[in-house]
Coordinates of C-alpha atoms in Angstrom, one line a residue:
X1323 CA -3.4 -10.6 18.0
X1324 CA 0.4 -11.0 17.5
X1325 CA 1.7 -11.8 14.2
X1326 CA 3.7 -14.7 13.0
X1327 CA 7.3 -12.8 13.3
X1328 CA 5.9 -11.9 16.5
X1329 CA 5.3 -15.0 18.3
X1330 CA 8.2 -16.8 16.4
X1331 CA 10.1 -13.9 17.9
X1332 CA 9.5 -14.2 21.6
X1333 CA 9.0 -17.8 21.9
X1334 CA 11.3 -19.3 19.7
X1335 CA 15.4 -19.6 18.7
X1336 CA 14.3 -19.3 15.1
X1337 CA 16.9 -17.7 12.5
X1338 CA 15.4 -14.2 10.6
X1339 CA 15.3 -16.9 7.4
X1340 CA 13.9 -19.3 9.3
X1341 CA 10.9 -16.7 10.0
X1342 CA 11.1 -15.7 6.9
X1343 CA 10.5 -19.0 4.9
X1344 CA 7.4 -19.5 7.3
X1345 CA 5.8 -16.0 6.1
X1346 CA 6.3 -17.3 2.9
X1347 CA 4.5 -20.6 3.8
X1348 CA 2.0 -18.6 5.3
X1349 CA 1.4 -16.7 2.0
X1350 CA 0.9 -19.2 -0.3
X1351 CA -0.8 -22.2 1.7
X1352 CA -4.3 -21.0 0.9
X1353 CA -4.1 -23.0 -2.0
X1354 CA -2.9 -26.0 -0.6
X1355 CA -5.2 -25.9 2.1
X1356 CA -8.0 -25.7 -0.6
X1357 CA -6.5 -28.2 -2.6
X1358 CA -6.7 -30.5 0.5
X1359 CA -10.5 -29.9 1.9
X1360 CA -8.4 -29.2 5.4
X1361 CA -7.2 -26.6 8.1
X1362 CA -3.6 -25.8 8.2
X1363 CA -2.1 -24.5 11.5
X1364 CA 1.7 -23.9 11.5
X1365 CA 3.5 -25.0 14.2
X1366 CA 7.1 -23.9 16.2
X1367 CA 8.6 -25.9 18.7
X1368 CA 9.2 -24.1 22.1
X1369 CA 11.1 -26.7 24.2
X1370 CA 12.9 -29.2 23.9
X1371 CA 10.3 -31.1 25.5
X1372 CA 7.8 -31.3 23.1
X1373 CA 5.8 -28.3 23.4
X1374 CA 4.2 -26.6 20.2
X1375 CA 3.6 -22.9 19.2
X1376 CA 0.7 -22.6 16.8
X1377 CA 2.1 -18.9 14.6
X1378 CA -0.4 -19.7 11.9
X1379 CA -3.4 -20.9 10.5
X1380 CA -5.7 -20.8 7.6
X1381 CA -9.5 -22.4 6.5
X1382 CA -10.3 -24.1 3.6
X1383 CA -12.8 -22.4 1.1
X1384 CA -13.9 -25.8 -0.5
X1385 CA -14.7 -27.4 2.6
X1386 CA -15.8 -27.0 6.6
X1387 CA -13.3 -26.0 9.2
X1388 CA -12.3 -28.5 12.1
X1389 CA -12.1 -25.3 14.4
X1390 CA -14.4 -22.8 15.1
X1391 CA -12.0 -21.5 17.5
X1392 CA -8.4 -19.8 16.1
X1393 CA -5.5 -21.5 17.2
X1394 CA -2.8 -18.8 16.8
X1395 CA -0.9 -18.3 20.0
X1396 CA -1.7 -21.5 21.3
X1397 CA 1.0 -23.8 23.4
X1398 CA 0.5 -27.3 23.2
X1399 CA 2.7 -30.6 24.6
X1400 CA 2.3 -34.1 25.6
X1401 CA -0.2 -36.8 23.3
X1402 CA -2.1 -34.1 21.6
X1403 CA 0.9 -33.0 19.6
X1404 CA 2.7 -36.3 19.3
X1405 CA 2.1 -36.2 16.0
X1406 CA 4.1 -33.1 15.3
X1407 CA 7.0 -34.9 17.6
X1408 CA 7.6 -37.5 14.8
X1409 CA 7.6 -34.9 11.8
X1410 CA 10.1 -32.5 13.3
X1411 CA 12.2 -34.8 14.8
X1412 CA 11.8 -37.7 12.0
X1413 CA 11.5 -35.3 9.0
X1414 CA 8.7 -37.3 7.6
X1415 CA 5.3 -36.8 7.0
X1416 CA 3.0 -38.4 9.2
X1417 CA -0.6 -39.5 8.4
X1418 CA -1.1 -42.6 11.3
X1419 CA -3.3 -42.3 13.8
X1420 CA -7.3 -42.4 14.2
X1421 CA -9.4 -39.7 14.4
X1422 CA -9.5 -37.3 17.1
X1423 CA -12.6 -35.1 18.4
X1424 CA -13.1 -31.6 18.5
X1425 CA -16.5 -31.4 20.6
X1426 CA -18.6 -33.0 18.2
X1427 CA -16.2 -32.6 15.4
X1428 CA -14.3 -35.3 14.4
X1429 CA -10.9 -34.5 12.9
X1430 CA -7.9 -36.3 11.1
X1431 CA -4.7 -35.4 12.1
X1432 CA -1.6 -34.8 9.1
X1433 CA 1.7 -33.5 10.1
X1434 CA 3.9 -32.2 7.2
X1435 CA 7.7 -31.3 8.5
X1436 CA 9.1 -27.6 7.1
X1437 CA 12.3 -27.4 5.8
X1438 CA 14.4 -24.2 4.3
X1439 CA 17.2 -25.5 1.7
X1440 CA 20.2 -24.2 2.0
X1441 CA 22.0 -21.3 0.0
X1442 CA 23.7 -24.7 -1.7
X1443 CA 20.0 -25.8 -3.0
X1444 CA 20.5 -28.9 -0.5
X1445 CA 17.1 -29.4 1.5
X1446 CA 18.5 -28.5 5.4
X1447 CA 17.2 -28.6 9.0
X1448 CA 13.1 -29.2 10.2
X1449 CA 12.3 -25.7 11.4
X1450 CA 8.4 -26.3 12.1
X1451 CA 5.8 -28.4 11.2
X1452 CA 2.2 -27.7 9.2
X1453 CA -0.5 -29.4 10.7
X1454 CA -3.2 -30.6 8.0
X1455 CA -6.4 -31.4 10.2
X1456 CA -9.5 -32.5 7.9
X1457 CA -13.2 -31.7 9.4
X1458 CA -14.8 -35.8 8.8
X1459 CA -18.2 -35.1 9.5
X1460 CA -19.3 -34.2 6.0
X1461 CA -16.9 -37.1 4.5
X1462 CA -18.5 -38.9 1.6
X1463 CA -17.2 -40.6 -1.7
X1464 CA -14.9 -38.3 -3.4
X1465 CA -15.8 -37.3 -6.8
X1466 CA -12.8 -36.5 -9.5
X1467 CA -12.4 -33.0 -8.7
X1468 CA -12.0 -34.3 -5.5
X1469 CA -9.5 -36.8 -6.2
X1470 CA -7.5 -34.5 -8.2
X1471 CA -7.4 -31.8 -5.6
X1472 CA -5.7 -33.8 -2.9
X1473 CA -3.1 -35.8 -5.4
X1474 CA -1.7 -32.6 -6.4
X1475 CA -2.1 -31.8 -2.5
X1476 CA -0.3 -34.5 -1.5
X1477 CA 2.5 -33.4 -4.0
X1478 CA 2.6 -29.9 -2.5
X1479 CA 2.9 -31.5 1.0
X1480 CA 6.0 -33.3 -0.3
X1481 CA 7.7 -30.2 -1.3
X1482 CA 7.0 -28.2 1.6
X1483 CA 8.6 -30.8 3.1
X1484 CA 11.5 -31.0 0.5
X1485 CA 11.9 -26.8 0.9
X1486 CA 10.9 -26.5 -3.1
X1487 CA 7.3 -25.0 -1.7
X1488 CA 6.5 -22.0 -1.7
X1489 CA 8.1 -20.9 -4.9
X1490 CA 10.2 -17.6 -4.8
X1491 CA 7.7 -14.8 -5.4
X1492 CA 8.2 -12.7 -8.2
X1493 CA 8.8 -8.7 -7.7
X1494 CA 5.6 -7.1 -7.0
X1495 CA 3.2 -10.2 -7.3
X1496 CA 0.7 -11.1 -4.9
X1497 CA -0.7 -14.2 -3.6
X1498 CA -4.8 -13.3 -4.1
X1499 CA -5.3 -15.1 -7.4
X1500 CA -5.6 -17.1 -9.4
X1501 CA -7.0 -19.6 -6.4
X1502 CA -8.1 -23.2 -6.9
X1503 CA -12.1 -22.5 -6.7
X1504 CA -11.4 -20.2 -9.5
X1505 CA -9.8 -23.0 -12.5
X1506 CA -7.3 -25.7 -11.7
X1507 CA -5.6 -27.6 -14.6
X1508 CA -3.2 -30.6 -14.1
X1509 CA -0.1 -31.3 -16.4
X1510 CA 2.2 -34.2 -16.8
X1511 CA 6.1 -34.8 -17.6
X1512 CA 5.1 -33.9 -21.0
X1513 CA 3.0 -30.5 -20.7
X1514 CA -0.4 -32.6 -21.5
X1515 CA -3.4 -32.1 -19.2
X1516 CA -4.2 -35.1 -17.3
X1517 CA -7.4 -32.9 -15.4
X1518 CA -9.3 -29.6 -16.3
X1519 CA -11.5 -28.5 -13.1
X1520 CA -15.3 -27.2 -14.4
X1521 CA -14.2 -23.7 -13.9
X1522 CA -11.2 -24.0 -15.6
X1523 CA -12.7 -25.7 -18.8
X1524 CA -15.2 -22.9 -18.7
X1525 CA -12.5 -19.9 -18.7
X1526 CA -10.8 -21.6 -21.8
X1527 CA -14.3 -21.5 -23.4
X1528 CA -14.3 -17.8 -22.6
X1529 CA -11.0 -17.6 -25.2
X1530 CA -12.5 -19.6 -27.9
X1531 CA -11.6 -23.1 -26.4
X1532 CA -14.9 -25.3 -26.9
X1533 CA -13.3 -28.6 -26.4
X1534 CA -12.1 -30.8 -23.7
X1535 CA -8.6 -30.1 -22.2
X1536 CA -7.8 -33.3 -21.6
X1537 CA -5.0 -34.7 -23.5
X1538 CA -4.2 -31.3 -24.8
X1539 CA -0.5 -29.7 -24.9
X1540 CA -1.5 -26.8 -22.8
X1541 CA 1.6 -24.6 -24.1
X1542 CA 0.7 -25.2 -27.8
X1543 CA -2.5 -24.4 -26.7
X1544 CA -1.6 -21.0 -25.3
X1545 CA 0.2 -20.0 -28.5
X1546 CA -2.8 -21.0 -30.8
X1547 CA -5.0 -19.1 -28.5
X1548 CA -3.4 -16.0 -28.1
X1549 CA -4.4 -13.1 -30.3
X1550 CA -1.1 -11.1 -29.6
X1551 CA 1.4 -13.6 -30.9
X1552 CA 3.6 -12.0 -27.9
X1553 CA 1.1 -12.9 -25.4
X1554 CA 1.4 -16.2 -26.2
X1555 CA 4.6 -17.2 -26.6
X1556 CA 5.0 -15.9 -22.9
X1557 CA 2.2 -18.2 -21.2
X1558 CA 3.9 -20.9 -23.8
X1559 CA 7.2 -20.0 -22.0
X1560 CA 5.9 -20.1 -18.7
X1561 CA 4.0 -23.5 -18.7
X1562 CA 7.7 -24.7 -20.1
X1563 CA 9.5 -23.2 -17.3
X1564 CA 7.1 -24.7 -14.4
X1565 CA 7.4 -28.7 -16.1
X1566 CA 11.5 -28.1 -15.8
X1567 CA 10.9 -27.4 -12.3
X1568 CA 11.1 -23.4 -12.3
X1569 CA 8.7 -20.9 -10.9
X1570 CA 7.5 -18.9 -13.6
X1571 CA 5.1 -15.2 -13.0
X1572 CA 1.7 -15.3 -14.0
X1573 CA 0.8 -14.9 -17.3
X1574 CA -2.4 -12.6 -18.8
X1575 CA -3.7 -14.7 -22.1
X1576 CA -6.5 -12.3 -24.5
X1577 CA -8.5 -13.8 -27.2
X1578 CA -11.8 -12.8 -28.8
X1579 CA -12.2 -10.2 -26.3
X1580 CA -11.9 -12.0 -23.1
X1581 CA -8.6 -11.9 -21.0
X1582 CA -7.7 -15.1 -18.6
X1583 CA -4.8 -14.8 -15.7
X1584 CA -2.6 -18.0 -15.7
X1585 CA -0.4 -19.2 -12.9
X1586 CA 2.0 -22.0 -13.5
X1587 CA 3.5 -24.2 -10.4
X1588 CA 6.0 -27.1 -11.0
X1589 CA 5.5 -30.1 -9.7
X1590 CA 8.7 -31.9 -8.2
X1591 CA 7.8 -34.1 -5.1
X1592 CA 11.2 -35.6 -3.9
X1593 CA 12.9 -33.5 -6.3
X1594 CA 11.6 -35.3 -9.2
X1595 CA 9.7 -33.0 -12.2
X1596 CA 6.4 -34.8 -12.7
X1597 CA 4.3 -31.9 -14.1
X1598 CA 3.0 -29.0 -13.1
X1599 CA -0.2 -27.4 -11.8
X1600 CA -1.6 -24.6 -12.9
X1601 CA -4.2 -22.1 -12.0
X1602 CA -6.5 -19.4 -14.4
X1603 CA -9.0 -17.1 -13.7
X1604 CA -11.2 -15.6 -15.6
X1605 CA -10.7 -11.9 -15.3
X1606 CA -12.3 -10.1 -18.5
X1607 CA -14.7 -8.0 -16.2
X1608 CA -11.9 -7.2 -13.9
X1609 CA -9.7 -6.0 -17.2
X1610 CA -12.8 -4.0 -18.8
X1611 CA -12.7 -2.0 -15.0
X1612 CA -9.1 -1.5 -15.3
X1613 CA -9.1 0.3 -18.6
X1614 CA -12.6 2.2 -17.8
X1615 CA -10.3 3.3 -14.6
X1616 CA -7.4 4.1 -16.7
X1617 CA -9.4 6.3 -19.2
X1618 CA -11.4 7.9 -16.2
X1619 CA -8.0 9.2 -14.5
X1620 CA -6.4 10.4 -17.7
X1621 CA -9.4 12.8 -18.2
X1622 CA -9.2 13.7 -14.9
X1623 CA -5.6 14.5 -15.3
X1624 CA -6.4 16.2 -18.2
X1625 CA -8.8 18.5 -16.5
X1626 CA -6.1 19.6 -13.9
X1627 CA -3.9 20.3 -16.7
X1628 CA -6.5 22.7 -18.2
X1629 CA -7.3 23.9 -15.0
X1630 CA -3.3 25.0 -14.4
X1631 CA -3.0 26.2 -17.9
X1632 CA -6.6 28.6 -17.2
X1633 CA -5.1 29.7 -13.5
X1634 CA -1.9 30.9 -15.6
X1635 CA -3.9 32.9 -18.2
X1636 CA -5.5 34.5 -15.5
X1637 CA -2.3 35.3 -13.6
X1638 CA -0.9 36.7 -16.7
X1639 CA -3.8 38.8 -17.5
X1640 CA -3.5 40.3 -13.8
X1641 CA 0.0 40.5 -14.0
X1642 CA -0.8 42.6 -17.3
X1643 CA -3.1 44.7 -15.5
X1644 CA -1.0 45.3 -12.8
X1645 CA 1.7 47.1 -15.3
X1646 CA -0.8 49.6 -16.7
X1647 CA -2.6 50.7 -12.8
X1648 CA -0.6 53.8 -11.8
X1649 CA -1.8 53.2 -8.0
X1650 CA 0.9 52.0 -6.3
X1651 CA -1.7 50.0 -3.7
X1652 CA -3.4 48.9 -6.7
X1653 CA -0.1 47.5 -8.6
X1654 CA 1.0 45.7 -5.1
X1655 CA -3.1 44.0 -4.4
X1656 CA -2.9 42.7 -8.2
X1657 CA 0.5 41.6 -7.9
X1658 CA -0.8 39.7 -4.6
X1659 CA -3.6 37.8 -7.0
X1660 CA -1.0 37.0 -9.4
X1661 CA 0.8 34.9 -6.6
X1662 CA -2.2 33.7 -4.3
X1663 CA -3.6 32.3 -8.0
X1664 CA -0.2 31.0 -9.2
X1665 CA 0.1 28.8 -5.9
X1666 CA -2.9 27.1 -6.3
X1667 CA -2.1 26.7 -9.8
X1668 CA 0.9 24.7 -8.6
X1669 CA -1.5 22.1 -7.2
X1670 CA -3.1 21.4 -10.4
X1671 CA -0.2 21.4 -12.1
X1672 CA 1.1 18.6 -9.6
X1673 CA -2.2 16.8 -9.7
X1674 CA -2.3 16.9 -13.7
X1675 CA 1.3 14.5 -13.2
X1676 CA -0.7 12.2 -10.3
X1677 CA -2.9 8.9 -10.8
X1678 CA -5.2 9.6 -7.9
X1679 CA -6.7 13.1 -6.1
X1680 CA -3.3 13.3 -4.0
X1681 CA 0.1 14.9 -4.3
X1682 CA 3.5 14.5 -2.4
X1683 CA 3.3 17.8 -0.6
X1684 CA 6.5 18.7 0.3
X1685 CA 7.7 19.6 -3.3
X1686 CA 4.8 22.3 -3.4
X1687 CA 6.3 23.6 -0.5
X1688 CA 9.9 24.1 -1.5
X1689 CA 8.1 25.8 -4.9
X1690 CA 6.1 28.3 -3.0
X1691 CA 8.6 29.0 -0.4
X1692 CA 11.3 29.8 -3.2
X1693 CA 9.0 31.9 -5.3
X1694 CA 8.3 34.1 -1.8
X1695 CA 12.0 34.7 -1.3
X1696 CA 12.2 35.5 -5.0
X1697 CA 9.0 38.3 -5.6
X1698 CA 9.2 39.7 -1.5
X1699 CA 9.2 43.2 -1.2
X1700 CA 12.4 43.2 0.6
X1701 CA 16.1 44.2 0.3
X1702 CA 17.3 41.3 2.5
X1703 CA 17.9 38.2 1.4
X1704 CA 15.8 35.6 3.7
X1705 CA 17.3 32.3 3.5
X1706 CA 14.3 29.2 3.5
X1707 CA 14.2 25.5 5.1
X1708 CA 11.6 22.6 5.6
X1709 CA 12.0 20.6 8.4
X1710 CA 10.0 17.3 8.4
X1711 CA 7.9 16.2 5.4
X1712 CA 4.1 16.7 4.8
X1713 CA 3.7 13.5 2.9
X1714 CA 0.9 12.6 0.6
X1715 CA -2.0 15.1 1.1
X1716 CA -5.4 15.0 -0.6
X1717 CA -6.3 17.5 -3.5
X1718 CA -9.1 19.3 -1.2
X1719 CA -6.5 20.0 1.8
X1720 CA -3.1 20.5 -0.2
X1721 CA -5.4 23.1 -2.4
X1722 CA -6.2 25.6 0.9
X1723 CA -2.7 24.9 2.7
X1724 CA -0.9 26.2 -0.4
X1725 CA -2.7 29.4 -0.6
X1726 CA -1.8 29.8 4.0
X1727 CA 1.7 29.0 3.4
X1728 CA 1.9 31.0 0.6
X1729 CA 0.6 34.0 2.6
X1730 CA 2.4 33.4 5.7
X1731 CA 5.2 32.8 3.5
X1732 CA 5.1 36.2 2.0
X1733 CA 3.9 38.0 5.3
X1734 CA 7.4 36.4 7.1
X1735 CA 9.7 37.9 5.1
X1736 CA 8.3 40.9 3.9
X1737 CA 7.5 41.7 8.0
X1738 CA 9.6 39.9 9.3
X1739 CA 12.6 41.4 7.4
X1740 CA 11.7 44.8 5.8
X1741 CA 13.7 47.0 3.8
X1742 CA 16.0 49.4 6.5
X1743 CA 13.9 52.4 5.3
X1744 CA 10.8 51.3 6.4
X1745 CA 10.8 50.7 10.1
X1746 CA 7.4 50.8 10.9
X1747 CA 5.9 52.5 13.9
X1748 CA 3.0 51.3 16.3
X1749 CA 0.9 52.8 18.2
X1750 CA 0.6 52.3 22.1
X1751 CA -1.7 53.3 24.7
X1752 CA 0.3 55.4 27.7
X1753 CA -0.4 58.1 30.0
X1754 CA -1.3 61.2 27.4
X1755 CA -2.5 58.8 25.0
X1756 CA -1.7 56.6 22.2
X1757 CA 2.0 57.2 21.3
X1758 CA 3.8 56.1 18.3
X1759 CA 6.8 53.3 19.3
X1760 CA 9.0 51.9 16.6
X1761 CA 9.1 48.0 16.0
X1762 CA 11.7 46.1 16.9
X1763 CA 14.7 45.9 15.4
X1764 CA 16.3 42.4 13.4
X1765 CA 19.3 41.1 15.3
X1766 CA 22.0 41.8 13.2
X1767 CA 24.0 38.9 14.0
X1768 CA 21.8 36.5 13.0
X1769 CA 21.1 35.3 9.3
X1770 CA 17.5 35.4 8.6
X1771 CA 15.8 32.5 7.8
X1772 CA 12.3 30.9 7.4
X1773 CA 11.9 27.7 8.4
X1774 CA 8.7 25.7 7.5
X1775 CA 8.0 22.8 9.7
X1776 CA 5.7 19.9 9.3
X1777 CA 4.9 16.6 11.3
X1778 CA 2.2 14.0 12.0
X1779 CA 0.6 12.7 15.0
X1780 CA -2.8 11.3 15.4
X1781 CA -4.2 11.8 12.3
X1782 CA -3.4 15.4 12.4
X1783 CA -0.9 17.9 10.1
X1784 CA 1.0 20.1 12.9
X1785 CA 2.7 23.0 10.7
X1786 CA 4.8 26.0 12.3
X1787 CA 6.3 28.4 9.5
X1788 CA 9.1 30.2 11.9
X1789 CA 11.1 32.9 11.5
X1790 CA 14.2 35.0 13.1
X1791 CA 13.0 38.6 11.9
X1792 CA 11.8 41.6 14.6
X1793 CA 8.7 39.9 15.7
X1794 CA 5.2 41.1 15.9
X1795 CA 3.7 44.5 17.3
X1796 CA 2.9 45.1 20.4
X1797 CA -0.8 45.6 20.0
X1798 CA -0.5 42.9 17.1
X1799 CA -4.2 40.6 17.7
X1800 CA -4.8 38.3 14.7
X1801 CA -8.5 37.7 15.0
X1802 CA -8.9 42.0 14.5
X1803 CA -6.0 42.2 11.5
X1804 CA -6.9 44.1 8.3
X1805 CA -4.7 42.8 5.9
X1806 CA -6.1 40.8 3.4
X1807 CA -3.7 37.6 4.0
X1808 CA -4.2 37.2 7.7
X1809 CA -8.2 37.3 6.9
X1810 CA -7.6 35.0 3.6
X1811 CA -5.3 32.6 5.8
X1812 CA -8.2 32.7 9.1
X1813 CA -11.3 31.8 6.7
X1814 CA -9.3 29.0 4.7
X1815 CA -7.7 27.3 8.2
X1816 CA -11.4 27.9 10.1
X1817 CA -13.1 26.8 7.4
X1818 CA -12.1 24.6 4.1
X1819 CA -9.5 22.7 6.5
X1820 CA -11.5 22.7 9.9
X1821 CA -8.1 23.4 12.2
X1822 CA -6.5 25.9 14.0
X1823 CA -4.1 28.7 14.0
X1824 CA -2.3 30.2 16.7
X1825 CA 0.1 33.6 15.7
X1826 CA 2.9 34.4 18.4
X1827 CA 6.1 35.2 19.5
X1828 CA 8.9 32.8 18.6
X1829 CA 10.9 31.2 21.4
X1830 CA 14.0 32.9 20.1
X1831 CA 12.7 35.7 18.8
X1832 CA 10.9 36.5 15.7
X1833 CA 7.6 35.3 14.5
X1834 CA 5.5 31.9 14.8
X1835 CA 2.8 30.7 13.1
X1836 CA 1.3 27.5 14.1
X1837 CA -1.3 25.7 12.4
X1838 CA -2.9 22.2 13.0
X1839 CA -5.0 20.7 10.7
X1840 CA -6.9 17.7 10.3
X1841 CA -6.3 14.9 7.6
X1842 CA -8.8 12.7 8.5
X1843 CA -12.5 13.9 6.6
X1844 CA -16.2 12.1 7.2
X1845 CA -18.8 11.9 4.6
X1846 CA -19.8 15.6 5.6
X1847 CA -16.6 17.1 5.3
X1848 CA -16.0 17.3 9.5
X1849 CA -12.9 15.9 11.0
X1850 CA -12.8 12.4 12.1
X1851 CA -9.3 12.9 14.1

């Protein structure tokens, strides 16, 4: 299904404000389509003809669609839309007409014209038009709740077509709640509730409210209620704001242990303040959640903290231990704890800092990647780069792929690039046997490097760690190596991370190790890429 920008796109000469104004229709209708029982589809013109583009549309909650079908991406012209002809080109809104049929459904037909003021405040040009089709076939005598709901509908249609609706969203708000089903209160000029909707009066009782809101100041109201004096004067503030004609952000009100989310919106039909509307919603059970959550990740990050601090002890004590061994293969297999433990240390220490059981990868990286440059058994001095990011990984994969990198770190540059001194020797088969040939010799003209490489693609993590040095052995065959690291980095990649890893001969000489690795887990653990 395309998306509003989409369609608006390809099939229309609409300006990137234009498009965007719509989105912001499209955000925020829900509530006036609740408030008036009714579908709204939002509609482009394509030609100059007459013809219709529906980008948009949304159901009531409070009421029965007039389509079953969805409309986006429909193209409509001639009678059917005539209605949307004389809103867009009249800038009016339109309510003539009789009913109209959809199968057995009998409809009436509303067409509100969409304007976008101007960066001088002045309401400008129609740019669409919202269709507001009511379903008929349940219609019966409206009750109060009723008759309050599509009044202050009727005033929202107005300033949709005015350019005053929707208000400017406020930095990281969203458009999920308060809703109309969940408490609507009605204000006039003076900040005094003309209607309180069941739910509404019932969240107030929540705070300690037992009487009627009707006829109360609801900002004076807010400022009793309040038990942080704070709290109050904000909501106070921000049912002020909304009946001078501005757009306040919600406001969280706490009393006697319950906590209610307020929304104020003015209302200005024609340009002229005549109250304001404004929504609440119960949300004590949602708050209790929050700070349950809240405590729950603190001890969790507290955990990881004692975890890092526990992994250093035991580094040190290894590190100690490794002073007082006079075995020189001894000293150099402690000293290889102390860093395989220190890395993963690194993780908790990262997720100790972190809300959630993830951690931005790529710093880790740079960490382990400078420490292996810094304890390497090596005289030369092996320059490192990451190319590419890792991203967000999960604490289960970022815990295994620090100990590989860390090992293929360390076996790059201490292989890769040793000491002059020790050019090793391997053996290969020939005619009178196997024969001793020396390994390959590092380029001289070349600075050595290390460069750690990381991309995604398919929910997969493809990682090459690369570097310039005297490549491998001749004989070299990973899956029969001895050394500790390559069997450490083989069970961790085969299986904690269920991928792959391919050791070989790098394009331009040296050494690369490729690994792929899959981010994606099941409920068993497999991969799901």
């Amino acid at each position: 299904m395309s998306t509003l920008r989409d369609l608006a796109e390809e099939h229309t000469h609409l300006r990137p404000a234009d498009i965007d104004h719509l989105h912001r229709i499209a955000g925020d209708w829900q509530l006036l389509s609740d408030l008036s029982f009714a579908d709204l589809l939002l509609w482009v013109p394509v030609d100059a003809d007459g013809t219709f583009l529906c980008v948009a549309q949304v159901r009531p909650t409070t009421a029965p669609t007039a389509y079953q079908d969805d409309q986006v991406g429909r193209i409509v012209g001639g009678p059917e839309v005539a209605h949307l002809g004389v809103a867009y080109s009249q800038g009016r809104i339109w309510r003539e007409g009789d009913p109209v049929w959809y199968g057995d459904v009998p409809a009436r037909h509303e067409a509100i014209p969409v304007r976008l003021r101007t960066a001088e405040g002045e309401a400008g040009e129609v740019i669409a038009v919202v269709g507001r089709d009511t379903n008929l076939s349940t219609a019966r005598t409206p009750s109060q709740l009723e008759l309050n709901y599509l009044t202050t509908a009727d005033d929202l249609a107005q300033m949709i077509a005015d350019g005053t609706f929707p208000p400017p969203r406020h930095p990281g708000e969203t458009t999920s709640a308060p809703r109309v089903g969940d408490g609507l209160v009605r204000l006039d000029a003076g900040g005094k509730v003309t209607y309180a909707s069941p739910n509404a009066q019932s969240a107030y009782r929540r705070l300690g409210y037992a009487s009627h809101l009707v006829g109360e100041d609801l900002a004076a109201l807010h400022r009793r209620l309040a038990g942080d004096p704070l709290d109050g004067t904000e909501a106070s503030n921000g049912i002020l704001a909304a009946l001078r004609g501005e757009a306040p952000p919600r406001r969280e009100i706490d009393a006697r242990g319950a906590t209610m989310l307020t929304r104020a919106l003015p209302l200005m039909p024609a340009g002229v303040p005549i109250g304001a509307l404004v929504l609440v919603r119960d949300i004590t059970e949602v708050r209790r959640r929050d700070r349950a959550l809240i405590t729950k990740d603190a001890t969790i990050r507290e955990i990881h903290h004692r975890v890092k601090n526990n992994l250093q002890t035991v580094a040190a004590l290894l590190r100690l231990q490794a002073r007082r061994v006079a075995m020189p293969e001894a000293r150099v297999a402690l000293e290889e704890s102390v860093r395989r433990v220190a890395s993963i240390a690194l993780v908790h220490e990262t997720l100790s800092m972190s809300s959630d059981e993830a951690v931005e990868f790529d710093g880790i990286v740079d960490r382990v990647a400078s420490a292996a440059t810094e304890v390497a058994a090596t005289e030369v001095s092996v320059g490192m780069r990451r190319r590419g990011s890792f991203g967000v990984l999960p604490a289960e994969i970022a815990t295994s792929l620090v100990m590989v990198l860390n090992e293929l770190l360390l076996n790059a540059v201490e292989h890769g690039f040793p000491p002059a001194d020790e050019a090793e020797e391997t053996l290969v088969p020939a005619a009178s046997g196997m024969v001793p040939v020396a390994a390959p010799e590092v380029d001289p003209s070349l600075r050595p490097e290390v460069v750690v490489s990381a991309h995604r693609f398919r929910k997969m993590l493809h990682v090459s760690v690369t570097d310039n040095g005297r490549g491998l052995p001749p004989d070299f065959d990973a899956e029969r190596g001895s050394r500790l690291g390559l069997q450490i980095v083989r069970a961790l990649i085969t299986g904690e991370l269920r991928g792959t890893i391919e050791l070989r001969a790098g394009a331009n000489g040296g050494t690369e190790a490729v690994l792929v690795v899959p981010l994606a887990r099941s409920a068993d653990g497999r991969s799901q890429a």
